[in-house]
Short mmCIF file of C-alpha atoms in Angstrom, two decimals:
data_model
loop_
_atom_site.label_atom_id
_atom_site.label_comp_id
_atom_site.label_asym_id
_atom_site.label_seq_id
_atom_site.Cartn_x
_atom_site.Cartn_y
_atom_site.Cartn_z
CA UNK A 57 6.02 22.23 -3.25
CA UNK A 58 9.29 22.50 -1.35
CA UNK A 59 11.06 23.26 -4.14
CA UNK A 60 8.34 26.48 -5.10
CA UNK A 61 9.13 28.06 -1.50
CA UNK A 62 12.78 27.39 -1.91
CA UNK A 63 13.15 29.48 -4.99
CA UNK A 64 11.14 32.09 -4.31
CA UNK A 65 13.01 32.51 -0.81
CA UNK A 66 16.16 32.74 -2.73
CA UNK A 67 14.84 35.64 -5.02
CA UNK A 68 13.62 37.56 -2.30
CA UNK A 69 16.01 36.93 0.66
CA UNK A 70 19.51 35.94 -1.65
CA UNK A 71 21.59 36.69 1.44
CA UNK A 72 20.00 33.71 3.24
CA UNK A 73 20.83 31.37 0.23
CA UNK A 74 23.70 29.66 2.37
CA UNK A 75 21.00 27.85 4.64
CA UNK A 76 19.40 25.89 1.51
CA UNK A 77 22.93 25.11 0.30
CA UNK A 78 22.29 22.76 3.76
CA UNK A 79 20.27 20.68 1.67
CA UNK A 80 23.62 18.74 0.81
CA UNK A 81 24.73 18.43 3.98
CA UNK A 82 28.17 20.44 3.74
CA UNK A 83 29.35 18.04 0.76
CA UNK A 84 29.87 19.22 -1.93
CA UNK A 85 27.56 18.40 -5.15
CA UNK A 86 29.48 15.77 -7.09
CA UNK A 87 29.51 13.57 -3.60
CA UNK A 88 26.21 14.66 -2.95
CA UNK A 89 24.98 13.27 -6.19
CA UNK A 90 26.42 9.80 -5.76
CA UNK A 91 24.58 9.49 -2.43
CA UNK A 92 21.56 10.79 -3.82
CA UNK A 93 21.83 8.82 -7.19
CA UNK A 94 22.78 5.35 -5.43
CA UNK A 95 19.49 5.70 -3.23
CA UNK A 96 17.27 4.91 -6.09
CA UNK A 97 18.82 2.21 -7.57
CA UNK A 98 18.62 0.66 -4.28
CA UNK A 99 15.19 1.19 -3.58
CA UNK A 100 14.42 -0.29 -7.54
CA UNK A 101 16.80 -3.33 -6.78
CA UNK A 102 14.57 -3.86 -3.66
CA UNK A 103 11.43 -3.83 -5.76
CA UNK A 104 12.14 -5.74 -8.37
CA UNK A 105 13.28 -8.07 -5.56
CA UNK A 106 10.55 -8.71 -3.18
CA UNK A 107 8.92 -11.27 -2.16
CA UNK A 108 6.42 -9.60 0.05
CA UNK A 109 4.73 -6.11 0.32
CA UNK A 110 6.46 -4.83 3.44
CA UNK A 111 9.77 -5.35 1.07
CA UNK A 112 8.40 -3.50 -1.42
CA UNK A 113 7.37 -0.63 0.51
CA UNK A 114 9.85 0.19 2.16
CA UNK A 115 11.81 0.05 -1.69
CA UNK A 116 9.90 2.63 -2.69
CA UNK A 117 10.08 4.81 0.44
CA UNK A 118 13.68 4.70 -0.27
CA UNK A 119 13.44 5.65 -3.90
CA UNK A 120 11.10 8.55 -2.62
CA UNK A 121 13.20 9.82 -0.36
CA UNK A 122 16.23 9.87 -3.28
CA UNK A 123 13.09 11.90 -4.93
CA UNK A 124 12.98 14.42 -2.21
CA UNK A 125 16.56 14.82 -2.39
CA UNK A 126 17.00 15.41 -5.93
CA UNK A 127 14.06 17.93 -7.01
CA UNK A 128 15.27 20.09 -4.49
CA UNK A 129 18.99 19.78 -5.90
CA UNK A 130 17.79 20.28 -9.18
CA UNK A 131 16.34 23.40 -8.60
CA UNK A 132 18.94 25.19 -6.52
CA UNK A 133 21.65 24.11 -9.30
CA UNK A 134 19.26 25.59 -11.76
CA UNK A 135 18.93 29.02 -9.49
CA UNK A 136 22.50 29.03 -8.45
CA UNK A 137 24.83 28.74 -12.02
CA UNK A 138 22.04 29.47 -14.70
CA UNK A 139 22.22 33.52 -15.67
CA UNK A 140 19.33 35.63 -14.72
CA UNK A 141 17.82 35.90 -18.90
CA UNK A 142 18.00 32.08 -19.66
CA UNK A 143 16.22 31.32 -15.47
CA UNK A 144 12.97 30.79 -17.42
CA UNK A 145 13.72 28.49 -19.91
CA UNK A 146 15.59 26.37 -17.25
CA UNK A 147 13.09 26.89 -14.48
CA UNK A 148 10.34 25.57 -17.05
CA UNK A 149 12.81 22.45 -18.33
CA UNK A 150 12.82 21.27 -14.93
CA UNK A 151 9.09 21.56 -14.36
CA UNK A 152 8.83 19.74 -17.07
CA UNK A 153 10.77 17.09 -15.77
CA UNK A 154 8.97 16.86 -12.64
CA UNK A 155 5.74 17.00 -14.30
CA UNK A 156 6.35 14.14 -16.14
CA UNK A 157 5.35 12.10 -12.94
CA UNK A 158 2.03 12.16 -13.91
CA UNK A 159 2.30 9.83 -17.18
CA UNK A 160 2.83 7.36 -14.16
CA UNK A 161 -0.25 5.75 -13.81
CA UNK A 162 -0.61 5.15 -17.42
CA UNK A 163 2.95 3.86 -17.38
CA UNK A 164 2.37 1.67 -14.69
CA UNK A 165 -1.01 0.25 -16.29
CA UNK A 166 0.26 -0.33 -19.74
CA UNK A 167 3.55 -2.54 -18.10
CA UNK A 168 1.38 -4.27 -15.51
CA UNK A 169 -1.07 -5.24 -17.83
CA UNK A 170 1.23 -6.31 -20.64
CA UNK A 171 4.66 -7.62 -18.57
CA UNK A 172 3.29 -7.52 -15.28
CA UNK A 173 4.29 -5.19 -11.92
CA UNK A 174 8.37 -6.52 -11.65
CA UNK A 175 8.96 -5.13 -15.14
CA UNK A 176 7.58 -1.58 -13.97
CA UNK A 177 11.03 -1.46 -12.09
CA UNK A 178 13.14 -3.50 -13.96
CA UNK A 179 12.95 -1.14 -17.00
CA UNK A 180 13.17 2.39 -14.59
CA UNK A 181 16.43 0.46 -12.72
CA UNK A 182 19.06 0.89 -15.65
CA UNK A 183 17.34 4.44 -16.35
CA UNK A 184 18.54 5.77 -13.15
CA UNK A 185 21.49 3.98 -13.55
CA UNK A 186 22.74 5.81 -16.37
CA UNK A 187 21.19 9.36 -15.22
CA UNK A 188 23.06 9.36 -11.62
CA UNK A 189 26.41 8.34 -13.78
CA UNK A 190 25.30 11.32 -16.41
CA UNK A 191 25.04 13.45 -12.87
CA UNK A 192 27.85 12.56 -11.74
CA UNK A 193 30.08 13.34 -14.85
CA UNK A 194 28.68 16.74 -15.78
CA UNK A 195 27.75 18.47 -12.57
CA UNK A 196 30.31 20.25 -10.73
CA UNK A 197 30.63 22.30 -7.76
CA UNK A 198 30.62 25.72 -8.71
CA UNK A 199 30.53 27.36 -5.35
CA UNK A 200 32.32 27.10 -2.31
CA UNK A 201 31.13 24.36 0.55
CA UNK A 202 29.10 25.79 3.30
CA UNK A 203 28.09 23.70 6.53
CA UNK A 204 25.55 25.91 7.61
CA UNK A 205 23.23 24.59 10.74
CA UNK A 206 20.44 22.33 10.28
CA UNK A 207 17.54 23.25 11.68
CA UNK A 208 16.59 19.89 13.32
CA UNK A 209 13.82 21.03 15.54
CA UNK A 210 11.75 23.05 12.31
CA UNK A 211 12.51 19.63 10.74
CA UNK A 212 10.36 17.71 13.52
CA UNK A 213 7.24 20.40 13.39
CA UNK A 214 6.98 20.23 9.76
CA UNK A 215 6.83 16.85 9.45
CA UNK A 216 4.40 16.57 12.32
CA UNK A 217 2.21 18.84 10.07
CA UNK A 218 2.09 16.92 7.24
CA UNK A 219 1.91 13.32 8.87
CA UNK A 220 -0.64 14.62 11.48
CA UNK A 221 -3.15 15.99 8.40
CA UNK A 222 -1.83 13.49 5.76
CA UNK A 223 -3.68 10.83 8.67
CA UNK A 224 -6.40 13.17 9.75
CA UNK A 225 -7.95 13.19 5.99
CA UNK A 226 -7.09 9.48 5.88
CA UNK A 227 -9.40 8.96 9.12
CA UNK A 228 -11.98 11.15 7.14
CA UNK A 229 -11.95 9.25 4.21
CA UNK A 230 -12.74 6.21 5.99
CA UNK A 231 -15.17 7.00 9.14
CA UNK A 232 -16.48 10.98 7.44
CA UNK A 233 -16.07 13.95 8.15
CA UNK A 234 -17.51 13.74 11.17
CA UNK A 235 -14.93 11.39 13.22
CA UNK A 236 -13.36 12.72 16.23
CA UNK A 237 -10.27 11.10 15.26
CA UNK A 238 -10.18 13.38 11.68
CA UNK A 239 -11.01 16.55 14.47
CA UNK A 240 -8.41 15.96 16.96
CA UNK A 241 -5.41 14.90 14.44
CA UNK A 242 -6.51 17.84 12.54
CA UNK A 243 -6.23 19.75 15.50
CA UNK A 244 -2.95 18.46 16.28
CA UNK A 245 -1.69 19.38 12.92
CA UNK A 246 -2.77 22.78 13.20
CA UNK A 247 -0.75 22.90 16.44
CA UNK A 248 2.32 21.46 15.39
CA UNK A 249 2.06 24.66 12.34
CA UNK A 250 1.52 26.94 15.12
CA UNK A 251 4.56 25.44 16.96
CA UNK A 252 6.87 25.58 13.59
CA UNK A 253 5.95 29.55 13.14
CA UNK A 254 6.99 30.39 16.86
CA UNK A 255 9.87 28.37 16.04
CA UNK A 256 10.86 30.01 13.15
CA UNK A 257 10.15 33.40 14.38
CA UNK A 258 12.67 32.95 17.33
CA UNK A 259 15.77 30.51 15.33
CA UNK A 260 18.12 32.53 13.22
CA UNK A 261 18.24 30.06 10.55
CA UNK A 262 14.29 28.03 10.13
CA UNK A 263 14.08 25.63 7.44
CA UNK A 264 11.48 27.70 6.12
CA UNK A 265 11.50 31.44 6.71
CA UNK A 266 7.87 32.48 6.85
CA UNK A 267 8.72 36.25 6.37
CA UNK A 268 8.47 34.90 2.34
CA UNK A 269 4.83 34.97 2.72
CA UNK A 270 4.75 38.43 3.36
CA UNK A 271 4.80 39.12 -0.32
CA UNK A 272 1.61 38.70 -2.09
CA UNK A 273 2.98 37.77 -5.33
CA UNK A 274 4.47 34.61 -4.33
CA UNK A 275 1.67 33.73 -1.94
CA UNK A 276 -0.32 33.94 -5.00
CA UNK A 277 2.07 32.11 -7.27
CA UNK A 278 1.87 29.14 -4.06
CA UNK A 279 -1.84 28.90 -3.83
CA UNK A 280 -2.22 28.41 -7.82
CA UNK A 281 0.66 26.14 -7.82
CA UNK A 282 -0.16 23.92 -4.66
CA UNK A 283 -4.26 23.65 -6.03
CA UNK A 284 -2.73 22.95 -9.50
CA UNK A 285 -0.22 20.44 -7.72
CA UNK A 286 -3.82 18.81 -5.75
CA UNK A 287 -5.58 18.34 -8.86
CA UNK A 288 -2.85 16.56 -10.87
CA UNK A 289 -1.85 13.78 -8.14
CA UNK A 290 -5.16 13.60 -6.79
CA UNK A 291 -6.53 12.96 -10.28
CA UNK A 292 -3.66 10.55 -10.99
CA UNK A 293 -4.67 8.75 -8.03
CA UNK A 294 -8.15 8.81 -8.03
CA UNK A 295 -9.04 8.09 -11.53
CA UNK A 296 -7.27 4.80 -11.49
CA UNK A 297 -8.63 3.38 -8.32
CA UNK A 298 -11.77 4.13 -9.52
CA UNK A 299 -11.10 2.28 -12.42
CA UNK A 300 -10.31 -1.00 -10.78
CA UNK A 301 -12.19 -0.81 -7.59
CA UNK A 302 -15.62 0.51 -9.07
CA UNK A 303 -15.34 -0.21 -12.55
CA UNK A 304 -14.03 -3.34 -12.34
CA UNK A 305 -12.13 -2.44 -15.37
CA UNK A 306 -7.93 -4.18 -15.84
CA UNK A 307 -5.07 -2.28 -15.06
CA UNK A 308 -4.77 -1.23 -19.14
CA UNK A 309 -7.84 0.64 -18.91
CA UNK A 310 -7.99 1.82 -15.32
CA UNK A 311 -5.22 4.22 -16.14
CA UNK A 312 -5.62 5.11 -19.29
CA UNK A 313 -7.87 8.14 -18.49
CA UNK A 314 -4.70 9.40 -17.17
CA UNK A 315 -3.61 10.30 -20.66
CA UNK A 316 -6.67 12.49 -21.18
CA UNK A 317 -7.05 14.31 -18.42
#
């Protein structure tokens, strides 16, 4: 999703494409990419590691936030050295990419159920391996290094948003619609939005300039990509749990709707 509003910032507003060169913190890309490529392996070394769930967890909020950091790197190389006629064919290569997410759960089922859940890491761990070493050997920085200003404070609201929502549909999910928990952290949400738009009305350089949603084209682009986005993970989600937790069907077969979708 990040990545969507990032690129269609850039084509509208390229004179503010400095401020999402921030995304690497005023490093340049080939030191970038080691950080960003050693974060995963150590989140999959944690994995395959533990010995309890907290362990675990917190291995794979490592190796999301390497994910975080990457699609949004992979994208602005892709916008930034690929000429204007071959954009397309690029853009769509690394949707693909990301896309491919969603053969997880049927990934995940087929190696639990036939090597069990240690393997499902073990056999990604020399994969990223050998792609941050790839990375690091064949991307270069084209452009000069910027340090432009991080917008800290847009950084707080925006997560507020989608923690505060992320919990208040988790509180509806388990007590209905009609819990004054979902209402006020709903609420909250809503406010902390509000908050991030005054923000970046008044800071000279938001994380997000709104002004992009001015243009209907790309609001349109957003809406079909972000409901298109909902129905993919939400699917890949639901259809397994389902699976086990109604069904009562084993991992193998739990996830193998996935495939059919």
């Amino acid at each position: 999703m990040w990545h969507f509003i990032r690129n269609g910032h850039e084509r509208h507003f390229p004179h503010a494409d400095a401020r999402f060169r921030g995304l690497n913190f005023g490093r340049s890309v080939d030191h970038f990419w080691v950080f960003t490529g050693s974060i995963p392996c150590i989140g999959l070394f944690l994995c395959v590691s533990a010995t309890n769930f907290p362990v675990l967890l917190i291995g794979r909020l490592i190796s999301g936030v390497a994910t975080g950091m990457t699609t949004p790197l992979l994208f602005g190389i892709i916008n930034h050295d690929i000429p204007l006629q071959k954009l397309g064919r690029y853009m769509a290569i690394g949707a693909i990419i990301v896309s491919m997410a969603s053969v997880g759960p049927t990934y995940g089922g087929i190696i639990l159920y036939s090597l069990g859940w240690r393997a499902i890491f073990w056999i990604v761990l020399p994969i990223a391996l050998i792609a941050s070493v790839l990375g690091l050997l064949n991307i270069e920085q084209t452009r000069p290094v910027e340090k432009p200003r991080l917008d800290l404070m847009g950084f707080v609201w925006l997560a507020g948003v989608f923690i505060l929502i992320s919990l208040a549909f988790n509180e509806a999910a388990v007590h209905g619609w009609g819990s004054l928990n979902f209402w006020i952290l709903l609420l909250l949400g809503l406010v902390a939005g509000g908050l991030y738009v005054w923000h970046a009305r008044h800071f000279a350089f938001p994380l997000i300039n709104i002004t992009i949603f001015k243009y209907h084209r790309f609001v349109l682009s957003f809406v079909a990509y972000a409901l298109c986005q909902l129905i993919n993970i939400g699917m890949s989600f639901l259809l397994p749990n389902y699976g086990q937790l109604v069904l009562g069907v084993n991992s193998l077969l739990a996830r193998s709707p996935a495939l059919t979708r």
